[in-house]
Coordinates of C-alpha atoms and ligand atoms in Angstrom, one line a residue:
X1 CA 58.2 -63.8 36.3
X2 CA 56.7 -63.8 32.8
X3 CA 53.0 -63.1 32.7
X4 CA 51.0 -64.9 30.0
X5 CA 48.9 -62.2 28.4
X6 CA 45.8 -63.1 26.4
X7 CA 46.6 -64.7 23.1
X8 CA 45.0 -62.9 20.2
X9 CA 45.2 -66.1 18.1
X10 CA 42.8 -67.9 20.4
X11 CA 39.8 -66.0 19.0
X12 CA 40.6 -66.8 15.4
X13 CA 42.3 -70.2 15.2
X14 CA 41.8 -71.8 18.5
X15 CA 38.1 -71.4 19.3
X16 CA 37.4 -73.4 22.4
X17 CA 33.8 -74.0 21.4
X18 CA 32.8 -77.7 21.1
X19 CA 32.2 -78.5 17.5
X20 CA 28.9 -79.9 16.1
X21 CA 28.1 -83.6 16.4
X22 CA 29.3 -85.6 13.5
X23 CA 30.5 -88.9 12.1
X24 CA 34.1 -89.3 11.0
X25 CA 34.4 -92.0 8.5
X26 CA 38.0 -93.2 8.0
X27 CA 38.7 -95.0 4.7
X28 CA 41.7 -97.3 5.1
X29 CA 40.9 -97.8 8.8
X30 CA 42.9 -101.1 9.0
X31 CA 46.1 -99.2 8.1
X32 CA 48.9 -97.9 10.2
X33 CA 47.9 -94.3 10.2
X34 CA 44.6 -94.9 11.9
X35 CA 46.0 -97.0 14.7
X36 CA 49.2 -95.0 15.3
X37 CA 48.0 -91.4 14.7
X38 CA 44.4 -90.7 14.0
X39 CA 42.7 -92.7 16.8
X40 CA 45.3 -91.8 19.5
X41 CA 44.9 -88.1 18.5
X42 CA 41.1 -88.3 18.6
X43 CA 41.2 -90.1 21.9
X44 CA 43.5 -87.5 23.5
X45 CA 41.0 -84.8 22.4
X46 CA 38.2 -86.8 24.0
X47 CA 40.1 -86.9 27.2
X48 CA 40.5 -83.1 27.0
X49 CA 36.8 -82.8 26.3
X50 CA 37.4 -81.0 23.0
X51 CA 35.1 -83.3 21.0
X52 CA 31.4 -83.3 20.8
X53 CA 30.0 -86.1 23.0
X54 CA 28.1 -87.4 20.0
X55 CA 31.3 -87.8 17.8
X56 CA 31.1 -91.1 16.1
X57 CA 34.0 -92.8 14.3
X58 CA 33.4 -95.4 11.6
X59 CA 36.4 -97.3 10.3
X60 CA 35.9 -98.4 6.7
X61 CA 38.2 -101.1 5.1
X62 CA 38.1 -104.3 3.2
X63 CA 38.9 -106.7 6.0
X64 CA 36.1 -108.5 7.7
X65 CA 36.5 -107.1 11.2
X66 CA 33.8 -106.7 13.8
X67 CA 33.1 -103.6 15.8
X68 CA 34.7 -105.2 18.9
X69 CA 37.8 -106.2 17.0
X70 CA 38.2 -102.7 15.7
X71 CA 37.7 -101.2 19.2
X72 CA 40.3 -103.6 20.7
X73 CA 42.8 -102.8 17.9
X74 CA 42.3 -99.1 18.4
X75 CA 42.7 -99.4 22.1
X76 CA 46.1 -101.1 21.5
X77 CA 47.0 -98.1 19.3
X78 CA 46.1 -95.6 22.0
X79 CA 48.1 -97.6 24.6
X80 CA 51.1 -98.0 22.4
X81 CA 51.3 -94.8 20.5
X82 CA 49.1 -92.3 22.3
X83 CA 49.5 -90.4 25.6
X84 CA 47.8 -93.1 27.6
X85 CA 44.3 -94.4 28.3
X86 CA 43.4 -92.4 31.4
X87 CA 40.4 -93.8 33.0
X88 CA 38.7 -96.9 31.8
X89 CA 35.3 -95.1 31.9
X90 CA 36.6 -92.5 29.4
X91 CA 37.8 -95.2 27.1
X92 CA 34.5 -97.1 27.3
X93 CA 32.6 -94.0 26.4
X94 CA 34.9 -93.3 23.5
X95 CA 34.8 -96.9 22.3
X96 CA 31.0 -96.8 22.3
X97 CA 31.3 -94.4 19.5
X98 CA 33.7 -96.5 17.4
X99 CA 32.2 -98.7 14.6
X100 CA 33.6 -100.7 11.8
X101 CA 32.2 -101.2 8.3
X102 CA 33.7 -103.7 5.9
X103 CA 33.4 -102.6 2.3
X104 CA 35.1 -102.3 -1.1
X105 CA 36.3 -98.9 -2.2
X106 CA 35.4 -99.6 -5.8
X107 CA 32.0 -101.2 -5.2
X108 CA 29.0 -98.8 -5.4
X109 CA 27.0 -101.2 -3.3
X110 CA 29.4 -100.7 -0.4
X111 CA 28.7 -97.0 -0.5
X112 CA 25.0 -97.5 -0.5
X113 CA 25.2 -99.8 2.5
X114 CA 27.5 -97.4 4.2
X115 CA 25.1 -94.6 3.6
X116 CA 22.3 -96.6 5.2
X117 CA 24.5 -97.5 8.1
X118 CA 25.4 -93.8 8.7
X119 CA 21.7 -92.8 8.7
X120 CA 21.1 -95.4 11.4
X121 CA 23.9 -94.0 13.4
X122 CA 22.5 -90.5 12.9
X123 CA 19.4 -91.6 14.7
X124 CA 21.2 -93.5 17.4
X125 CA 23.8 -90.9 18.2
X126 CA 22.3 -87.6 17.1
X127 CA 24.9 -86.8 14.5
X128 CA 22.4 -84.9 12.3
X129 CA 23.9 -86.0 8.9
X130 CA 27.2 -84.2 9.6
X131 CA 30.1 -86.2 8.0
X132 CA 33.8 -86.0 7.6
X133 CA 35.2 -88.6 5.1
X134 CA 38.9 -89.1 5.8
X135 CA 40.9 -90.7 3.0
X136 CA 43.7 -92.6 4.6
X137 CA 44.1 -95.1 1.7
X138 CA 46.9 -95.6 -0.7
X139 CA 47.0 -92.6 -3.1
X140 CA 46.0 -94.7 -6.1
X141 CA 42.6 -95.2 -4.5
X142 CA 41.9 -91.5 -3.8
X143 CA 40.1 -90.8 -7.1
X144 CA 38.0 -93.9 -6.9
X145 CA 36.8 -93.2 -3.4
X146 CA 36.0 -89.6 -4.2
X147 CA 34.1 -90.5 -7.4
X148 CA 32.1 -93.2 -5.5
X149 CA 31.3 -90.8 -2.7
X150 CA 30.2 -88.3 -5.3
X151 CA 27.9 -90.7 -7.2
X152 CA 26.4 -92.1 -4.0
X153 CA 25.4 -88.5 -3.2
X154 CA 27.3 -88.6 0.1
X155 CA 29.4 -85.5 -0.4
X156 CA 27.0 -83.0 -2.0
X157 CA 26.2 -80.8 0.9
X158 CA 29.1 -78.3 1.7
X159 CA 27.4 -77.3 5.0
X160 CA 27.4 -80.8 6.3
X161 CA 30.0 -82.9 4.6
X162 CA 33.8 -82.6 4.4
X163 CA 36.6 -84.7 3.0
X164 CA 40.2 -85.0 4.2
X165 CA 42.8 -86.2 1.7
X166 CA 46.1 -87.5 3.0
X167 CA 49.4 -87.0 1.3
X168 CA 50.8 -87.4 -1.3
X169 CA 48.5 -85.3 -3.3
X170 CA 49.7 -86.4 -6.8
X171 CA 53.2 -87.4 -7.8
X172 CA 53.6 -84.5 -10.2
X173 CA 51.7 -81.6 -11.6
X174 CA 49.6 -83.5 -14.1
X175 CA 48.5 -86.2 -11.6
X176 CA 47.7 -83.5 -9.0
X177 CA 45.7 -81.6 -11.5
X178 CA 43.8 -84.8 -12.5
X179 CA 43.0 -85.5 -8.8
X180 CA 41.9 -81.9 -8.3
X181 CA 39.5 -82.3 -11.3
X182 CA 38.0 -85.4 -9.7
X183 CA 37.6 -83.5 -6.4
X184 CA 36.0 -80.6 -8.2
X185 CA 33.5 -82.9 -9.9
X186 CA 32.5 -84.5 -6.6
X187 CA 32.3 -81.5 -4.3
X188 CA 33.1 -77.9 -3.5
X189 CA 36.6 -76.7 -2.7
X190 CA 35.4 -75.5 0.7
X191 CA 34.7 -79.1 1.6
X192 CA 38.2 -80.3 0.9
X193 CA 41.0 -80.6 3.5
X194 CA 44.4 -81.5 2.0
X195 CA 46.6 -82.5 4.8
X196 CA 50.2 -81.5 5.4
X197 CA 50.8 -82.6 8.9
X198 CA 53.7 -80.2 9.3
X199 CA 51.2 -77.3 9.4
X200 CA 49.7 -78.9 12.6
X201 CA 53.0 -78.8 14.4
X202 CA 53.1 -76.4 17.4
X203 CA 56.3 -74.6 16.4
X204 CA 55.2 -74.2 12.8
X205 CA 52.1 -72.4 14.0
X206 CA 54.3 -70.5 16.4
X207 CA 56.2 -69.1 13.5
X208 CA 53.0 -67.2 12.6
X209 CA 52.7 -66.0 16.2
X210 CA 56.3 -64.9 16.3
X211 CA 56.0 -63.0 13.0
X212 CA 52.6 -61.5 13.3
X213 CA 51.9 -61.1 17.0
X214 CA 55.2 -59.2 17.6
X215 CA 56.0 -55.8 16.2
X216 CA 59.7 -56.6 16.6
X217 CA 60.5 -58.9 13.7
X218 CA 58.4 -57.8 10.8
X219 CA 60.4 -54.5 10.1
X220 CA 63.6 -56.5 9.7
X221 CA 62.1 -59.5 8.0
X222 CA 63.5 -58.8 4.5
X223 CA 66.5 -58.7 2.3
X224 CA 68.0 -55.6 3.8
X225 CA 68.5 -57.3 7.1
X226 CA 68.3 -61.1 6.5
X227 CA 71.3 -62.7 4.9
X228 CA 69.8 -66.1 4.3
X229 CA 67.4 -68.7 5.6
X230 CA 68.0 -72.4 6.3
X231 CA 65.3 -75.0 6.6
X232 CA 66.4 -78.4 7.7
X233 CA 64.3 -81.5 8.2
X234 CA 66.7 -84.3 9.2
X235 CA 65.7 -87.8 10.1
X236 CA 67.7 -90.6 11.6
X237 CA 65.1 -93.2 10.4
X238 CA 65.6 -95.0 7.1
X239 CA 62.8 -96.0 4.8
X240 CA 61.3 -98.3 7.4
X241 CA 59.6 -100.9 5.3
X242 CA 58.2 -98.2 2.9
X243 CA 60.8 -98.8 0.3
X244 CA 58.1 -99.7 -2.3
X245 CA 56.4 -96.3 -2.0
X246 CA 59.6 -94.4 -1.3
X247 CA 61.6 -95.6 -4.2
X248 CA 59.0 -94.1 -6.6
X249 CA 58.9 -90.9 -4.7
X250 CA 62.3 -89.9 -3.3
X251 CA 63.0 -87.0 -0.9
X252 CA 61.9 -84.3 -3.2
X253 CA 58.4 -85.6 -3.6
X254 CA 58.1 -87.0 -0.1
X255 CA 59.3 -84.0 1.8
X256 CA 60.2 -81.0 -0.3
X257 CA 57.1 -80.6 -2.4
X258 CA 54.9 -80.4 0.7
X259 CA 56.5 -80.0 4.2
X260 CA 59.6 -77.9 3.3
X261 CA 57.8 -75.7 0.9
X262 CA 55.1 -75.1 3.4
X263 CA 57.7 -74.0 6.0
X264 CA 59.3 -71.8 3.4
X265 CA 55.9 -70.2 2.6
X266 CA 55.3 -69.4 6.3
X267 CA 58.7 -67.8 6.7
X268 CA 58.4 -65.8 3.4
X269 CA 54.8 -64.8 3.0
X270 CA 53.6 -61.3 3.4
X271 CA 51.5 -60.7 6.5
X272 CA 48.0 -61.8 5.7
X273 CA 45.1 -59.4 6.5
X274 CA 43.7 -62.0 9.0
X275 CA 43.9 -65.6 10.0
X276 CA 41.1 -66.3 7.6
X277 CA 41.9 -69.5 5.6
X278 CA 41.9 -67.8 2.2
X279 CA 43.8 -64.7 3.4
X280 CA 46.7 -67.0 4.6
X281 CA 46.6 -69.3 1.6
X282 CA 46.6 -66.4 -0.8
X283 CA 49.8 -65.2 0.7
X284 CA 51.4 -68.6 0.6
X285 CA 50.4 -69.0 -3.0
X286 CA 52.2 -65.8 -4.0
X287 CA 55.4 -67.1 -2.5
X288 CA 55.2 -70.4 -4.3
X289 CA 54.5 -68.6 -7.6
X290 CA 57.5 -66.3 -7.0
X291 CA 60.0 -69.2 -6.5
X292 CA 62.7 -68.9 -9.2
X293 CA 62.8 -71.8 -11.6
X294 CA 65.5 -74.4 -11.5
X295 CA 66.4 -75.8 -14.9
X296 CA 69.1 -78.0 -16.6
X297 CA 71.4 -75.0 -16.8
X298 CA 71.5 -74.3 -13.1
X299 CA 70.4 -77.6 -11.5
X300 CA 74.0 -78.7 -10.7
X301 CA 74.8 -75.4 -9.0
X302 CA 71.6 -75.2 -7.0
X303 CA 70.7 -78.8 -5.9
X304 CA 72.4 -81.9 -4.5
X305 CA 70.9 -85.4 -4.5
X306 CA 72.1 -88.0 -2.1
X307 CA 71.5 -91.7 -1.2
X308 CA 72.7 -93.3 2.0
X309 CA 75.0 -96.3 2.2
X310 CA 75.4 -98.6 5.3
X311 CA 76.5 -96.8 8.4
X312 CA 75.2 -96.1 11.9
X313 CA 72.0 -94.7 13.4
X314 CA 71.5 -94.0 17.1
X315 CA 74.6 -96.1 17.9
X316 CA 73.6 -99.2 15.9
X317 CA 74.8 -100.2 12.5
X318 CA 72.2 -99.9 9.7
X319 CA 72.1 -101.1 6.1
X320 CA 72.3 -98.8 3.1
X321 CA 69.3 -97.8 1.1
X322 CA 70.0 -100.3 -1.7
X323 CA 70.1 -103.1 0.8
X324 CA 66.8 -102.0 2.2
X325 CA 65.5 -102.3 -1.3
X326 CA 66.6 -105.9 -1.1
X327 CA 69.5 -105.6 -3.5
X328 CA 67.5 -103.5 -5.8
X329 CA 69.1 -101.0 -8.1
X330 CA 68.0 -97.4 -7.7
X331 CA 69.1 -93.9 -8.0
X332 CA 66.2 -92.5 -5.9
X333 CA 67.4 -89.7 -3.6
X334 CA 67.1 -90.1 0.2
X335 CA 68.6 -86.7 0.7
X336 CA 68.2 -83.4 -1.1
X337 CA 69.6 -80.0 -0.6
X338 CA 68.4 -77.0 -2.7
X339 CA 69.3 -73.4 -2.8
X340 CA 66.0 -71.7 -3.6
X341 CA 65.3 -68.1 -4.3
X342 CA 62.2 -66.1 -4.2
X343 CA 61.9 -63.5 -6.9
X344 CA 60.1 -60.6 -5.2
X345 CA 61.0 -57.3 -3.6
X346 CA 61.1 -58.6 0.0
X347 CA 63.4 -61.6 -0.8
X348 CA 65.5 -60.8 -3.9
X349 CA 69.0 -62.1 -3.3
X350 CA 68.3 -64.0 -0.1
X351 CA 69.0 -67.7 -0.5
X352 CA 66.6 -70.2 1.2
X353 CA 68.8 -73.3 1.7
X354 CA 66.5 -76.3 2.0
X355 CA 67.7 -79.7 3.2
X356 CA 66.1 -82.9 4.1
X357 CA 67.2 -86.5 4.3
X358 CA 66.9 -89.9 5.9
X359 CA 69.5 -91.6 8.0
X360 CA 71.2 -88.3 8.9
X361 CA 73.3 -87.7 12.0
X362 CA 70.5 -86.4 14.1
X363 CA 66.7 -86.1 14.1
X364 CA 66.2 -82.3 13.9
X365 CA 63.8 -80.0 12.1
X366 CA 64.6 -76.3 12.3
X367 CA 64.3 -73.0 10.6
X368 CA 67.3 -70.7 10.9
X369 CA 67.0 -67.0 10.0
X370 CA 70.5 -65.6 9.6
X371 CA 70.5 -61.8 10.0
X372 CA 73.2 -59.6 8.4
X373 CA 76.1 -58.4 10.5
X374 CA 76.0 -55.1 12.3
X375 CA 76.8 -52.5 9.7
X376 CA 79.8 -51.0 11.6
X377 CA 82.1 -52.3 14.3
X378 CA 82.9 -49.8 17.0
X379 CA 84.9 -52.2 19.2
X380 CA 88.6 -52.8 19.1
X381 CA 90.3 -56.1 18.2
X382 CA 90.4 -57.2 21.9
X383 CA 86.6 -57.3 22.0
X384 CA 86.7 -60.4 19.7
X385 CA 84.6 -61.3 16.8
X386 CA 81.2 -59.8 16.2
X387 CA 78.8 -62.6 15.2
X388 CA 75.6 -61.7 13.2
X389 CA 72.3 -62.3 14.9
X390 CA 70.5 -65.5 14.2
X391 CA 67.0 -66.7 15.1
X392 CA 66.6 -70.5 15.4
X393 CA 63.2 -72.1 15.5
X394 CA 63.5 -75.7 16.5
X395 CA 60.4 -77.6 15.4
X396 CA 61.4 -80.9 16.7
X397 CA 62.5 -82.5 19.0
X398 CA 62.6 -80.1 22.0
X399 CA 60.6 -77.3 20.5
X400 CA 62.4 -74.0 21.1
X401 CA 62.9 -70.5 19.9
X402 CA 66.4 -69.1 20.3
X403 CA 67.5 -65.6 19.4
X404 CA 71.2 -65.4 19.3
X405 CA 72.6 -62.0 20.3
X406 CA 75.9 -60.4 21.3
X407 CA 76.5 -59.2 24.8
X408 CA 79.5 -58.1 26.8
X409 CA 81.2 -60.9 28.6
X410 CA 80.5 -60.4 32.3
X411 CA 83.4 -59.4 34.5
X412 CA 86.0 -56.6 34.9
X413 CA 88.2 -57.8 32.1
X414 CA 87.2 -54.9 29.7
X415 CA 84.9 -55.0 26.7
X416 CA 84.9 -58.5 25.4
X417 CA 82.0 -59.6 23.2
X418 CA 80.3 -62.9 23.4
X419 CA 77.3 -64.6 21.7
X420 CA 74.5 -65.9 23.9
X421 CA 71.0 -67.3 23.2
X422 CA 67.8 -65.8 24.4
X423 CA 66.2 -69.2 24.7
X424 CA 62.6 -70.3 25.1
X425 CA 62.2 -74.0 25.4
X426 CA 58.5 -75.0 25.2
X427 CA 59.0 -77.9 27.5
X428 CA 60.8 -75.9 30.2
X429 CA 58.5 -72.9 29.9
X430 CA 55.1 -74.6 29.7
X431 CA 53.9 -77.5 31.7
X432 CA 51.3 -78.5 29.1
X433 CA 52.0 -81.4 26.8
X434 CA 52.8 -80.4 23.2
X435 CA 50.0 -81.8 21.1
X436 CA 50.6 -84.1 18.1
X437 CA 50.0 -82.4 14.8
X438 CA 47.1 -84.7 14.0
X439 CA 45.2 -83.5 17.1
X440 CA 45.2 -80.0 16.0
X441 CA 44.4 -80.8 12.4
X442 CA 41.6 -83.2 13.2
X443 CA 40.0 -80.7 15.5
X444 CA 40.2 -78.1 12.7
X445 CA 38.5 -80.4 10.3
X446 CA 35.8 -81.2 12.8
X447 CA 35.3 -77.5 13.5
X448 CA 35.4 -76.6 9.8
X449 CA 38.6 -74.4 9.8
X450 CA 40.7 -75.0 6.7
X451 CA 43.5 -72.5 7.4
X452 CA 46.1 -75.1 8.1
X453 CA 45.2 -77.2 5.0
X454 CA 46.4 -76.8 1.4
X455 CA 44.2 -75.3 -1.2
X456 CA 44.0 -76.7 -4.7
X457 CA 46.1 -73.9 -6.3
X458 CA 48.8 -74.2 -3.6
X459 CA 49.4 -77.9 -4.2
X460 CA 49.6 -77.2 -8.0
X461 CA 51.9 -74.3 -7.6
X462 CA 54.3 -76.4 -5.4
X463 CA 54.4 -79.1 -8.1
X464 CA 55.0 -76.4 -10.8
X465 CA 58.2 -75.6 -9.1
X466 CA 59.2 -79.2 -8.2
X467 CA 58.5 -80.9 -11.5
X468 CA 61.1 -78.9 -13.5
X469 CA 63.8 -79.8 -10.9
X470 CA 63.1 -83.5 -11.3
X471 CA 63.1 -83.1 -15.1
X472 CA 66.3 -81.1 -14.9
X473 CA 67.9 -83.9 -12.9
X474 CA 67.1 -86.3 -15.7
X475 CA 68.1 -84.0 -18.5
X476 CA 71.4 -82.9 -16.9
X477 CA 72.1 -86.5 -15.6
X478 CA 72.3 -85.4 -12.0
X479 CA 73.0 -88.6 -10.0
X480 CA 72.8 -89.3 -6.3
X481 CA 76.0 -88.8 -4.3
X482 CA 76.5 -91.5 -1.7
X483 CA 76.6 -90.6 2.0
X484 CA 77.2 -92.8 4.9
X485 CA 74.2 -93.4 7.2
X486 CA 74.7 -91.3 10.3
X487 CA 76.4 -88.3 8.7
X488 CA 75.0 -85.0 7.5
X489 CA 74.6 -86.1 3.9
X490 CA 77.0 -85.8 0.9
X491 CA 79.9 -83.3 1.1
X492 CA 78.4 -81.6 -1.9
X493 CA 75.6 -80.3 0.3
X494 CA 78.2 -78.7 2.5
X495 CA 79.8 -77.2 -0.5
X496 CA 76.5 -75.8 -1.7
X497 CA 76.5 -73.3 1.2
X498 CA 80.2 -73.0 1.5
X499 CA 80.5 -71.7 -2.1
X500 CA 78.4 -68.8 -0.9
X501 CA 80.7 -68.2 2.1
X502 CA 78.2 -69.7 4.5
X503 CA 77.8 -72.8 6.7
X504 CA 75.0 -75.0 7.8
X505 CA 73.8 -74.2 11.3
X506 CA 74.8 -77.4 13.1
X507 CA 78.5 -77.0 12.0
X508 CA 78.5 -73.6 13.6
X509 CA 77.0 -75.0 16.8
X510 CA 79.6 -77.7 16.9
X511 CA 82.5 -75.4 15.9
Ligands
BG6_601 C1 56.0 -88.0 6.0 C2 57.0 -88.6 5.0 O1 55.2 -87.1 5.3 O2 56.7 -87.2 7.0 C3 57.9 -89.5 5.8 O3 56.2 -89.4 4.1 C4 58.6 -88.8 6.9 O4 58.9 -90.1 4.9 C5 57.6 -88.0 7.8 O5 59.4 -89.7 7.7 C6 58.3 -87.1 8.7 O6 57.3 -86.6 9.6 P1 57.7 -86.2 11.1 O7 56.5 -85.6 11.7 O8 58.2 -87.4 11.8 O9 58.8 -85.2 11.0

C-alpha cells in the first residue's frame, strides 16, 4: 500500500487557515461566468468550510434584479453547474450573504452608492472594510471599472482591497500595456490578480509538485535527456455562441497567449527558490523572454493555422466555423500549432510543439515530455524495438500521470522488451473530488496568495512573443487550412512534427 507522506506544499500554497472576513464584489454578476463558475465554486468552498463565515458576496450589474432574484438565480447555477446543494441549511446560510446591487459601470454615482452599501454590510456582517473586486465584465469595460474604483477611493488600500481581472488581458501588447497603465494608476501591483484559470487546475499544479518535490526528474530535465515537449489543449466544442468575441480573437489570442504559454513556462522554468509568488513568477518570466522569435521568414515553417469545416463532434454532425458565424467570411483560426523554442542553456535545440483547437477529435489536454532514447542497445534483434521513455501528464479529462518505461515481457520466452505505463490516475488513487480551477483560484485571492496569477510583466512578455507571430501571418499571407470538425486538425499540423521525424502523442497511442 502507498503511504501518503506529509505534503511540503501544504505549508506554502495550501494553508488551511480560514481567511479574513471580506466582501467579494462581482462586476458583471448577471453574466454566465458568475452563475456557472464563480458562485458554484464559492458555494463548494462554503460546504467544505474553507470560507470565513462572514464572507459576503455582492453581485454588481446593470439589470434591476432584487437580492432574492439574484439568490434564486445563483441557486439554479449551483444546482445545474456545481457539485450539488448539500443541505438546505448550508444553502440558506450562504444565501444570506448574497446581495445584489444594480449600477452602471461608467457612472460615478453608482460607485459612491456601492461604497455606502458596502460600509453598511461591513457593520452588519463584520467584514471590516476588506474587499475583493472581481471584474467579470466584457474586456472593453475593464479600464472604465478600474478607473472608477480608483477615483471613488475604493481600491487605495493594498492591505484591504484586491482586484481580480478576468481574461483576456488585452488583445495585443499595446492594449495590454495600456490596461496595465490604468491598473498602475488605480492601485498597487500587489493588489492585482490576473486570472488564467489553467493555473488553478489540479494537474497543472501537480507539475510543480512532480518537478520540485521529487529529486528524480530535475537532473534529467534538460536538452541532454529530453528530445522534445508536446503541449496539447484539444476541445470538441465549437465556438458555442461566442463567435462575436472569438472571431476577433482566434486560437492564438484565446488559448496560446495565456493557457498554453503558462503551461510551457511551468514545464520549462528553472526551479524557483521557494513557492513565493514573485520567486515563481520571476522564473516564468525568464522563460517567456527566452522564447525565440517567429517572423515572416520562418512563420510558415514553424506554425500552422486551421479553421474547421462541417463534420462531427461526439457522434453528431456539426456545422463549420463559417456557418456558426452565420455565413460570415472569416480567416480567423480555430486551430493553431506552433513549434516553439526556448533560447537558453537548458532548452537549446529542444522543440516545444504547442497545439490547440476547437472541434477536434477528442477533448484532451496533456503535456508530453519525450525523453531521448537509451544511448546504447545491448539487446539483440529478438528483443524488439527499444522505445524512448515518455512522461505524460494528462490535465483533463481523467487527470493522470503516466511514465512510460521499458520492461521485459513476462514469461519464459527469452528477453523480449515491451513498453508499459507506470500510471497514476487521480480518480482511481484518491477518493477526493478534483476541485474546479476557480475554487482554488478564488480561495487564493481571498487568502491573498498571488502565486497562481499573472504578473504585469508576464502578460506583456507573452504578448511580446505572440504579436510578431500574428504580424508575420499577415505579412507572409499565412492563411487558415481547413480541417473537418472531429479530426485532429489540418494535415499540415501533422507534417509540422513529422518533418522533424516525430509524431504527435495520440497517433503513437493509436498506432
Ligand atoms: C477559455 C477560452 O479561456 O478556455 C475558451 O476562452 C476555451 O475558448 C476555454 O474553451 C477552455 O477551458 P477548459 O477549462 O474547458 O479547458
